[in-house]
Amino acid sequence: MRVQVAIVGGGPAGHLLGQLLHQAGIDAIVIEQRSQDYVLGRIRAGVLEQGTTDLLDELGLGKRMHREGLVHGGFALNFGGVQHRIDLHQLTGGKRVTVYGQTELTRDLMDARATLGLRTVYEAEKVSLHDFDGVRPKVRYLRQGVTREIECDFIAGCDGFHGVSRASVPVNALQTFERTYPFGWLGILSDTPPVSPELVYANHARGFALCSMRSQTRSRYYIQCPLDDKSENWSDDAFWDELRLRLSPKLAEKLVTGPSIEKSIAPLRSFVAEPMRFGRLFLAGDAAHIVPPTGAKGLNLAASDVRYLARALAAFYAGSQAGINAYSDTCLRRVWKAVRFSWWFTSLMHKFPEGGGFAQKIQEAELDYLVHSPAAATSLAENYVGLPL
Ligand code: RFL
Ligand code: PHB
């Protein structure tokens, strides 16, 4: 089989790119190693920047998001027993974020792909990438015992942090930058009303906590936990008790608890691979970079990467190589700013085992500065809603 672009990975990056390429009249196939249900079963991001919601609108896929998503003009910082609101809308001249789960966004993209009759291969095994240093790259995979080969002009590596795309680039052609953090996030999903109408990020001597949501009746909560912890070690009651301890008493009082419908631990990491292009292979989304979830940037970065990539490929087919040549540098300028912000917000909000009293005092001073200095709050707000594309 022959296509113009083979997209490896059917997460949000791969599916968004598929839709953008279709809109540009470029023929693509999505090759995903898991089943559709498995991909939709992963509970991940919740907050979309305006640039991401605009992208969905440009694709004509924003209808359900506008109906069911929750538009937020602010969020809260909870520390020292008190809650402070960061007014995103006012501080950024009218910008907002939308709470709409990654699962829902991916479902909308999958449905659109199916309706348009665009090709997606699920449960592709042993996916491998070939000849992308030349002009006729190939992707091979095994499906139902048969090996298939797809010949293409370009490969888009949208297969996440553990995928095969980045791993296929010769090691000496990539430079990687990494920071791991000495803790993880234990997350819980429950069919209970959110404790607050807007997200709450809490800094507490016992560790970070985040109150988020998926709808008016479904909540998503996280607490910082040790890296070697296991979700099985946490009963629902133990989770709720610990969360309550990390929130101001007034907020803790309002917490409605119930059985968890999902509970899992995610490690935190900052990682960037440079450049994001090798020959005719382009890396996009988590395949190229990871940020800790504190700034809610990962999915949004994946969306901005594929937006640049789709434009670059459209320009290529219209006769210009300028876009594909600039792809990596253009993405990385934005990526590094999000990496910086996510690292900074993570450092500000978490308890670091090695930090001690000094680190705690510095965090308290910075939080106090943030909520009393419009200049500091504006910097936080403009990064949170998303830097310009
Ligand atoms: P994904 O979502 O990992 O999708 C990659 C897809 O590739 C498939 N794959 C392969 N396919 C073929 N062959 C192979 N060899 C393959 N290997 C892997 C995988 O099965 C998968 O389907 O990457 P993508 O598309 O780049 O999307 C990135 C986002 O998923 C990620 O950045 C966000 O979820 C990060 N994130 C958040 N981002 C936000 O913007 N806002 C948030 O509020 C937010 N919260 C979060 C998050 C991530 C979290 N976790 C669990 C890491 C909260 C959490 C807890
Ligand atoms: C989420 O709802 O899953 C979520 C929200 C904000 C974050 C991270 C995760 O910063």
Short mmCIF file of C-alpha atoms and ligand atoms in Angstrom, two decimals:
data_model
loop_
_atom_site.label_atom_id
_atom_site.label_comp_id
_atom_site.label_asym_id
_atom_site.label_seq_id
_atom_site.Cartn_x
_atom_site.Cartn_y
_atom_site.Cartn_z
CA MET A 1 0.00 0.00 0.00
CA ARG A 2 1.14 3.54 -0.69
CA VAL A 3 0.09 6.78 1.06
CA GLN A 4 1.56 10.27 1.31
CA VAL A 5 1.93 10.22 5.10
CA ALA A 6 2.07 7.26 7.49
CA ILE A 7 1.10 8.33 10.99
CA VAL A 8 2.46 6.03 13.69
CA GLY A 9 0.32 6.26 16.84
CA GLY A 10 -3.41 6.91 17.19
CA GLY A 11 -3.46 9.07 20.34
CA PRO A 12 -4.52 12.71 20.21
CA ALA A 13 -1.44 13.82 18.19
CA GLY A 14 -1.88 11.13 15.53
CA HIS A 15 -5.63 11.60 15.24
CA LEU A 16 -5.43 15.40 15.11
CA LEU A 17 -2.76 15.20 12.43
CA GLY A 18 -4.87 12.73 10.44
CA GLN A 19 -7.74 15.19 10.45
CA LEU A 20 -5.57 18.20 9.55
CA LEU A 21 -3.98 16.32 6.65
CA HIS A 22 -7.36 15.19 5.39
CA GLN A 23 -8.50 18.84 5.44
CA ALA A 24 -5.39 19.73 3.39
CA GLY A 25 -6.17 17.00 0.86
CA ILE A 26 -3.22 14.82 1.94
CA ASP A 27 -3.69 11.07 2.04
CA ALA A 28 -2.67 9.46 5.35
CA ILE A 29 -3.07 6.28 7.36
CA VAL A 30 -2.96 5.94 11.16
CA ILE A 31 -1.20 2.86 12.56
CA GLU A 32 -1.93 2.22 16.25
CA GLN A 33 -0.62 -0.69 18.28
CA ARG A 34 -3.54 -0.83 20.75
CA SER A 35 -7.28 -1.34 20.31
CA GLN A 36 -9.62 1.64 20.06
CA ASP A 37 -11.12 0.81 23.48
CA TYR A 38 -7.70 0.64 25.08
CA VAL A 39 -6.75 4.09 23.74
CA LEU A 40 -10.06 5.53 24.99
CA GLY A 41 -9.67 3.85 28.37
CA ARG A 42 -6.53 5.83 29.29
CA ILE A 43 -7.48 8.64 31.65
CA ARG A 44 -5.16 11.57 31.00
CA ALA A 45 -5.40 15.25 30.23
CA GLY A 46 -8.28 17.50 31.16
CA VAL A 47 -7.45 21.10 30.28
CA LEU A 48 -7.42 22.50 26.74
CA GLU A 49 -5.83 25.81 25.83
CA GLN A 50 -7.73 28.16 23.56
CA GLY A 51 -5.31 27.31 20.71
CA THR A 52 -6.35 23.65 21.01
CA THR A 53 -10.07 24.38 21.10
CA ASP A 54 -9.62 26.74 18.12
CA LEU A 55 -7.94 23.90 16.24
CA LEU A 56 -10.91 21.61 16.90
CA ASP A 57 -13.20 24.37 15.64
CA GLU A 58 -11.11 24.83 12.48
CA LEU A 59 -11.58 21.13 11.84
CA GLY A 60 -15.31 21.48 12.37
CA LEU A 61 -15.10 19.09 15.32
CA GLY A 62 -15.80 21.43 18.22
CA LYS A 63 -19.54 20.88 18.53
CA ARG A 64 -19.62 18.39 21.43
CA MET A 65 -16.69 20.12 23.13
CA HIS A 66 -18.63 23.40 23.18
CA ARG A 67 -21.75 21.61 24.43
CA GLU A 68 -20.17 19.47 27.13
CA GLY A 69 -16.82 21.17 27.92
CA LEU A 70 -16.58 23.50 30.89
CA VAL A 71 -15.13 26.93 30.12
CA HIS A 72 -13.00 28.25 32.97
CA GLY A 73 -11.91 31.86 33.38
CA GLY A 74 -9.70 31.13 36.38
CA PHE A 75 -8.25 28.61 38.81
CA ALA A 76 -7.25 28.65 42.45
CA LEU A 77 -4.01 28.33 44.37
CA ASN A 78 -4.64 26.84 47.79
CA PHE A 79 -1.88 27.24 50.40
CA GLY A 80 -1.38 28.32 54.01
CA GLY A 81 -4.97 27.33 54.74
CA VAL A 82 -6.39 29.88 52.30
CA GLN A 83 -7.60 29.90 48.71
CA HIS A 84 -6.55 32.57 46.14
CA ARG A 85 -8.06 32.91 42.67
CA ILE A 86 -5.94 33.47 39.56
CA ASP A 87 -8.25 35.34 37.22
CA LEU A 88 -7.08 34.01 33.86
CA HIS A 89 -9.68 35.93 31.91
CA GLN A 90 -8.81 39.31 33.37
CA LEU A 91 -5.04 38.79 33.48
CA THR A 92 -4.78 37.65 29.85
CA GLY A 93 -7.16 40.08 28.21
CA GLY A 94 -10.05 37.69 27.81
CA LYS A 95 -8.57 34.21 27.41
CA ARG A 96 -9.98 31.09 28.99
CA VAL A 97 -9.32 27.33 29.11
CA THR A 98 -11.76 24.49 28.52
CA VAL A 99 -12.06 21.41 30.69
CA TYR A 100 -12.76 18.56 28.26
CA GLY A 101 -11.16 15.17 28.82
CA GLN A 102 -8.55 13.76 26.45
CA THR A 103 -10.77 10.70 26.17
CA GLU A 104 -13.64 12.80 24.80
CA LEU A 105 -11.42 14.73 22.39
CA THR A 106 -9.90 11.50 21.10
CA ARG A 107 -13.35 9.94 20.74
CA ASP A 108 -14.53 12.93 18.65
CA LEU A 109 -11.48 12.57 16.39
CA MET A 110 -11.91 8.80 16.05
CA ASP A 111 -15.60 9.19 15.20
CA ALA A 112 -14.83 11.84 12.58
CA ARG A 113 -12.19 9.57 11.03
CA ALA A 114 -14.61 6.68 10.86
CA THR A 115 -17.39 8.84 9.40
CA LEU A 116 -15.06 10.09 6.66
CA GLY A 117 -13.95 6.54 5.92
CA LEU A 118 -10.29 7.37 6.63
CA ARG A 119 -8.00 4.44 7.26
CA THR A 120 -6.85 3.49 10.76
CA VAL A 121 -5.16 0.20 11.61
CA TYR A 122 -5.67 -0.76 15.27
CA GLU A 123 -3.81 -3.57 17.03
CA ALA A 124 -0.83 -3.30 14.70
CA GLU A 125 1.98 -5.40 16.16
CA LYS A 126 5.74 -5.12 15.70
CA VAL A 127 5.53 -1.72 14.03
CA SER A 128 8.87 -0.79 12.43
CA LEU A 129 10.11 2.24 10.48
CA HIS A 130 12.47 1.99 7.49
CA ASP A 131 14.36 4.12 4.97
CA PHE A 132 13.27 7.47 6.37
CA ASP A 133 16.74 8.87 5.61
CA GLY A 134 15.78 8.57 1.90
CA VAL A 135 12.75 9.65 -0.14
CA ARG A 136 10.72 6.40 0.08
CA PRO A 137 10.18 5.62 3.77
CA LYS A 138 8.27 2.51 4.79
CA VAL A 139 6.34 1.37 7.83
CA ARG A 140 5.89 -2.35 8.47
CA TYR A 141 3.59 -4.04 10.95
CA LEU A 142 2.08 -7.37 11.73
CA ARG A 143 -1.68 -7.80 11.87
CA GLN A 144 -3.51 -11.08 12.36
CA GLY A 145 -0.31 -12.94 11.56
CA VAL A 146 0.32 -11.13 8.25
CA THR A 147 3.16 -8.63 7.75
CA ARG A 148 2.11 -5.52 5.83
CA GLU A 149 4.20 -2.72 4.39
CA ILE A 150 3.16 0.86 3.78
CA GLU A 151 5.26 2.97 1.46
CA CYS A 152 5.00 6.73 1.97
CA ASP A 153 6.58 10.14 1.42
CA PHE A 154 6.78 10.97 5.13
CA ILE A 155 6.38 9.28 8.51
CA ALA A 156 4.84 11.17 11.42
CA GLY A 157 6.02 9.66 14.72
CA CYS A 158 3.04 10.33 17.02
CA ASP A 159 3.51 7.22 19.14
CA GLY A 160 4.11 8.74 22.55
CA PHE A 161 7.06 8.57 24.92
CA HIS A 162 7.50 4.78 24.75
CA GLY A 163 6.91 4.47 21.01
CA VAL A 164 9.10 3.08 18.27
CA SER A 165 9.59 6.29 16.24
CA ARG A 166 12.07 8.16 18.42
CA ALA A 167 13.81 4.86 19.19
CA SER A 168 14.33 4.30 15.43
CA VAL A 169 16.47 7.43 15.01
CA PRO A 170 20.21 6.71 15.25
CA VAL A 171 21.24 7.65 18.81
CA ASN A 172 24.00 10.00 17.69
CA ALA A 173 21.49 12.01 15.63
CA LEU A 174 19.39 13.00 18.66
CA GLN A 175 20.25 15.03 21.70
CA THR A 176 18.06 14.41 24.73
CA PHE A 177 17.44 16.54 27.81
CA GLU A 178 15.77 15.04 30.85
CA ARG A 179 14.72 15.75 34.40
CA THR A 180 12.94 13.25 36.59
CA TYR A 181 11.15 14.23 39.78
CA PRO A 182 11.31 12.30 43.06
CA PHE A 183 7.53 11.74 43.26
CA GLY A 184 4.47 10.76 41.22
CA TRP A 185 0.78 11.66 41.06
CA LEU A 186 -1.85 9.31 42.39
CA GLY A 187 -5.05 10.12 40.47
CA ILE A 188 -8.62 9.15 41.15
CA LEU A 189 -11.75 9.54 39.05
CA SER A 190 -15.13 9.49 40.78
CA ASP A 191 -18.74 10.20 39.96
CA THR A 192 -19.06 12.93 42.55
CA PRO A 193 -19.64 16.67 42.05
CA PRO A 194 -16.36 18.65 41.90
CA VAL A 195 -15.37 20.28 45.20
CA SER A 196 -15.01 23.65 43.44
CA PRO A 197 -16.33 25.03 40.14
CA GLU A 198 -12.73 25.81 39.05
CA LEU A 199 -9.50 23.81 39.35
CA VAL A 200 -7.62 24.02 42.63
CA TYR A 201 -3.83 23.52 42.84
CA ALA A 202 -2.78 23.01 46.47
CA ASN A 203 0.65 23.37 48.04
CA HIS A 204 0.83 21.70 51.47
CA ALA A 205 3.56 20.48 53.79
CA ARG A 206 2.21 16.92 53.23
CA GLY A 207 2.54 17.34 49.45
CA PHE A 208 0.78 18.69 46.37
CA ALA A 209 -2.89 18.09 45.56
CA LEU A 210 -5.04 18.99 42.56
CA CYS A 211 -8.82 19.14 42.35
CA SER A 212 -10.00 18.86 38.77
CA MET A 213 -13.06 17.53 37.01
CA ARG A 214 -14.52 16.09 33.83
CA SER A 215 -18.09 17.36 34.23
CA GLN A 216 -20.48 18.76 36.86
CA THR A 217 -20.91 15.23 38.16
CA ARG A 218 -17.48 13.66 37.59
CA SER A 219 -14.36 14.68 39.53
CA ARG A 220 -10.68 14.07 38.96
CA TYR A 221 -8.34 14.45 41.94
CA TYR A 222 -4.59 13.96 42.29
CA ILE A 223 -2.22 13.81 45.24
CA GLN A 224 1.58 13.77 45.17
CA CYS A 225 2.87 10.35 46.26
CA PRO A 226 6.24 8.60 46.58
CA LEU A 227 7.65 7.24 43.31
CA ASP A 228 7.62 3.65 44.54
CA ASP A 229 4.03 3.81 45.81
CA LYS A 230 1.34 1.54 44.31
CA SER A 231 -2.28 2.52 43.68
CA GLU A 232 -3.34 -0.79 45.31
CA ASN A 233 -1.86 0.56 48.57
CA TRP A 234 -4.49 3.27 48.61
CA SER A 235 -8.09 2.49 49.61
CA ASP A 236 -10.59 5.10 48.45
CA ASP A 237 -11.01 6.22 52.09
CA ALA A 238 -7.26 6.66 52.54
CA PHE A 239 -7.14 8.77 49.37
CA TRP A 240 -10.02 11.02 50.43
CA ASP A 241 -8.56 11.45 53.94
CA GLU A 242 -5.17 12.46 52.55
CA LEU A 243 -6.70 14.84 50.01
CA ARG A 244 -8.77 16.53 52.73
CA LEU A 245 -5.63 17.09 54.82
CA ARG A 246 -3.93 18.91 51.93
CA LEU A 247 -6.76 21.37 51.26
CA SER A 248 -7.73 24.44 53.27
CA PRO A 249 -10.31 23.52 55.96
CA LYS A 250 -13.05 25.52 54.22
CA LEU A 251 -12.55 23.65 50.95
CA ALA A 252 -12.01 20.26 52.63
CA GLU A 253 -15.40 20.63 54.29
CA LYS A 254 -17.08 20.80 50.87
CA LEU A 255 -15.45 17.66 49.48
CA VAL A 256 -18.03 15.07 48.40
CA THR A 257 -16.52 11.58 48.31
CA GLY A 258 -17.59 8.34 46.66
CA PRO A 259 -16.20 5.17 45.14
CA SER A 260 -13.35 5.59 42.66
CA ILE A 261 -13.92 4.45 39.08
CA GLU A 262 -10.21 4.70 38.21
CA LYS A 263 -7.10 4.97 40.31
CA SER A 264 -3.56 5.09 38.98
CA ILE A 265 -0.09 6.52 39.55
CA ALA A 266 1.83 8.53 36.95
CA PRO A 267 5.52 9.40 37.29
CA LEU A 268 6.57 12.99 36.53
CA ARG A 269 9.22 13.78 33.95
CA SER A 270 10.55 16.59 31.75
CA PHE A 271 12.12 15.32 28.53
CA VAL A 272 12.98 16.81 25.14
CA ALA A 273 14.58 15.13 22.11
CA GLU A 274 16.20 17.42 19.53
CA PRO A 275 15.82 17.80 16.63
CA MET A 276 12.22 16.72 16.04
CA ARG A 277 12.95 15.75 12.45
CA PHE A 278 15.28 13.15 11.04
CA GLY A 279 15.16 12.93 7.24
CA ARG A 280 11.54 12.17 6.38
CA LEU A 281 10.55 11.22 9.91
CA PHE A 282 8.91 13.91 12.04
CA LEU A 283 8.36 13.44 15.77
CA ALA A 284 5.31 15.09 17.33
CA GLY A 285 3.72 15.19 20.80
CA ASP A 286 4.92 12.94 23.61
CA ALA A 287 7.16 11.05 21.15
CA ALA A 288 9.42 14.13 21.18
CA HIS A 289 8.81 15.68 24.59
CA ILE A 290 7.23 15.10 27.97
CA VAL A 291 6.28 17.62 30.61
CA PRO A 292 5.03 16.99 34.14
CA PRO A 293 1.23 17.42 34.17
CA THR A 294 1.27 20.33 36.65
CA GLY A 295 0.92 22.97 33.91
CA ALA A 296 -1.58 20.92 31.83
CA LYS A 297 0.60 21.37 28.76
CA GLY A 298 1.29 17.89 27.27
CA LEU A 299 -1.77 17.45 25.09
CA ASN A 300 -1.73 21.11 24.10
CA LEU A 301 1.88 20.83 22.93
CA ALA A 302 0.98 17.74 20.92
CA ALA A 303 -1.77 19.80 19.26
CA SER A 304 0.56 22.69 18.40
CA ASP A 305 3.22 20.33 16.99
CA VAL A 306 0.80 18.67 14.59
CA ARG A 307 -0.63 22.02 13.58
CA TYR A 308 2.86 23.11 12.50
CA LEU A 309 3.48 19.74 10.86
CA ALA A 310 0.27 19.73 8.84
CA ARG A 311 1.02 23.22 7.54
CA ALA A 312 4.59 22.24 6.66
CA LEU A 313 3.43 19.16 4.75
CA ALA A 314 0.72 21.11 2.93
CA ALA A 315 3.39 23.65 1.87
CA PHE A 316 5.65 20.79 0.73
CA TYR A 317 2.96 19.41 -1.57
CA ALA A 318 2.37 22.95 -2.84
CA GLY A 319 6.06 23.17 -3.79
CA SER A 320 7.87 24.68 -0.78
CA GLN A 321 10.28 22.85 1.55
CA ALA A 322 10.60 25.86 3.89
CA GLY A 323 7.99 24.55 6.35
CA ILE A 324 9.42 21.07 6.77
CA ASN A 325 12.92 22.54 7.13
CA ALA A 326 11.73 24.90 9.87
CA TYR A 327 9.47 22.32 11.62
CA SER A 328 11.83 21.28 14.40
CA ASP A 329 13.03 24.77 15.33
CA THR A 330 9.51 26.20 15.21
CA CYS A 331 8.15 23.48 17.52
CA LEU A 332 11.09 23.54 19.90
CA ARG A 333 10.82 27.27 20.61
CA ARG A 334 7.31 26.71 21.93
CA VAL A 335 8.12 23.33 23.52
CA TRP A 336 10.96 24.69 25.65
CA LYS A 337 8.78 27.49 27.00
CA ALA A 338 6.17 24.93 28.06
CA VAL A 339 8.91 22.70 29.52
CA ARG A 340 10.17 25.68 31.53
CA PHE A 341 6.68 26.59 32.75
CA SER A 342 5.76 23.02 33.70
CA TRP A 343 9.07 22.56 35.55
CA TRP A 344 8.61 25.89 37.38
CA PHE A 345 5.01 25.18 38.39
CA THR A 346 5.97 21.67 39.49
CA SER A 347 8.87 23.05 41.56
CA LEU A 348 6.60 25.64 43.16
CA MET A 349 3.75 23.30 44.14
CA HIS A 350 5.37 20.02 45.28
CA LYS A 351 7.15 18.93 48.41
CA PHE A 352 10.69 17.88 47.50
CA PRO A 353 12.06 15.22 49.87
CA GLU A 354 15.52 16.81 49.86
CA GLY A 355 14.23 20.41 50.08
CA GLY A 356 13.75 20.84 53.81
CA GLY A 357 12.55 23.98 55.57
CA PHE A 358 14.41 26.42 53.32
CA ALA A 359 12.71 25.16 50.15
CA GLN A 360 9.31 25.28 51.86
CA LYS A 361 9.88 28.92 52.93
CA ILE A 362 10.94 29.91 49.41
CA GLN A 363 7.78 28.29 47.98
CA GLU A 364 5.62 30.16 50.51
CA ALA A 365 7.31 33.47 49.62
CA GLU A 366 6.86 32.88 45.91
CA LEU A 367 3.20 31.90 46.29
CA ASP A 368 2.60 35.01 48.40
CA TYR A 369 4.32 37.09 45.71
CA LEU A 370 2.24 35.45 42.97
CA VAL A 371 -1.10 36.23 44.56
CA HIS A 372 -0.17 39.80 45.50
CA SER A 373 1.77 40.94 42.43
CA PRO A 374 -0.28 41.45 39.26
CA ALA A 375 2.99 41.18 37.27
CA ALA A 376 3.76 37.72 38.70
CA ALA A 377 0.15 36.55 38.39
CA THR A 378 0.05 37.71 34.76
CA SER A 379 3.09 35.63 33.90
CA LEU A 380 1.47 32.54 35.45
CA ALA A 381 -1.82 33.24 33.68
CA GLU A 382 -0.38 33.83 30.20
CA ASN A 383 1.57 30.59 30.38
CA TYR A 384 -1.40 28.64 31.74
CA VAL A 385 -3.79 29.71 28.98
CA GLY A 386 -1.07 28.95 26.41
CA LEU A 387 1.60 31.07 24.76
CA PRO A 388 0.86 32.30 21.22
CA LEU A 389 1.28 29.79 18.40
P1 RFL B 1 -0.10 9.41 23.45
O1 RFL B 1 -1.39 9.91 24.02
O2 RFL B 1 0.81 8.68 24.35
O3 RFL B 1 -0.44 8.55 22.17
C1 RFL B 1 0.53 7.77 21.51
C2 RFL B 1 -0.17 6.61 20.84
O4 RFL B 1 0.81 5.83 20.13
C3 RFL B 1 0.56 4.45 20.40
N1 RFL B 1 1.81 3.70 20.22
C4 RFL B 1 2.13 3.04 19.09
N2 RFL B 1 1.46 2.89 17.93
C5 RFL B 1 2.05 2.16 16.95
N3 RFL B 1 3.27 1.56 17.11
C6 RFL B 1 3.96 1.68 18.25
N4 RFL B 1 5.16 1.11 18.39
C7 RFL B 1 3.40 2.46 19.29
N5 RFL B 1 3.81 2.80 20.56
C8 RFL B 1 2.84 3.55 21.09
C9 RFL B 1 0.01 4.42 21.81
O5 RFL B 1 -0.75 3.25 22.08
C10 RFL B 1 -0.84 5.69 21.83
O6 RFL B 1 -2.17 5.44 21.44
O7 RFL B 1 0.76 10.64 22.84
P2 RFL B 1 0.27 11.94 22.08
O8 RFL B 1 -0.75 11.61 21.04
O9 RFL B 1 1.50 12.67 21.74
O10 RFL B 1 -0.54 12.78 23.19
C11 RFL B 1 0.09 13.32 24.31
C12 RFL B 1 -0.87 13.35 25.50
O11 RFL B 1 -1.44 12.09 25.67
C13 RFL B 1 -0.15 13.78 26.79
O12 RFL B 1 0.78 14.81 26.54
C14 RFL B 1 -1.15 14.28 27.85
O13 RFL B 1 -2.00 13.27 28.28
C15 RFL B 1 -0.39 14.87 29.06
N6 RFL B 1 -1.28 15.29 30.13
C16 RFL B 1 -1.95 16.50 30.07
N7 RFL B 1 -1.83 17.28 28.98
C17 RFL B 1 -2.54 18.44 28.87
O14 RFL B 1 -2.38 19.16 27.88
N8 RFL B 1 -3.42 18.84 29.86
C18 RFL B 1 -3.61 18.10 30.98
O15 RFL B 1 -4.46 18.48 31.81
C19 RFL B 1 -2.84 16.90 31.13
N9 RFL B 1 -2.99 16.12 32.21
C20 RFL B 1 -1.46 14.46 31.25
C21 RFL B 1 -2.34 14.92 32.29
C22 RFL B 1 -0.84 13.22 31.37
C23 RFL B 1 -1.03 12.46 32.48
N10 RFL B 1 -0.38 11.19 32.54
C24 RFL B 1 -1.02 10.00 32.88
C25 RFL B 1 0.94 11.07 31.99
C26 RFL B 1 -2.54 14.16 33.42
C27 RFL B 1 -1.87 12.94 33.54
C28 RFL B 1 -2.07 12.17 34.81
C1 PHB B 2 -6.78 16.73 34.82
O1 PHB B 2 -7.96 17.12 34.93
O2 PHB B 2 -6.51 15.55 34.59
C2 PHB B 2 -5.69 17.71 34.96
C3 PHB B 2 -5.99 19.06 35.10
C4 PHB B 2 -4.95 19.97 35.26
C5 PHB B 2 -3.65 19.54 35.28
C6 PHB B 2 -3.36 18.19 35.14
C7 PHB B 2 -4.38 17.27 34.98
O3 PHB B 2 -2.66 20.45 35.47
#
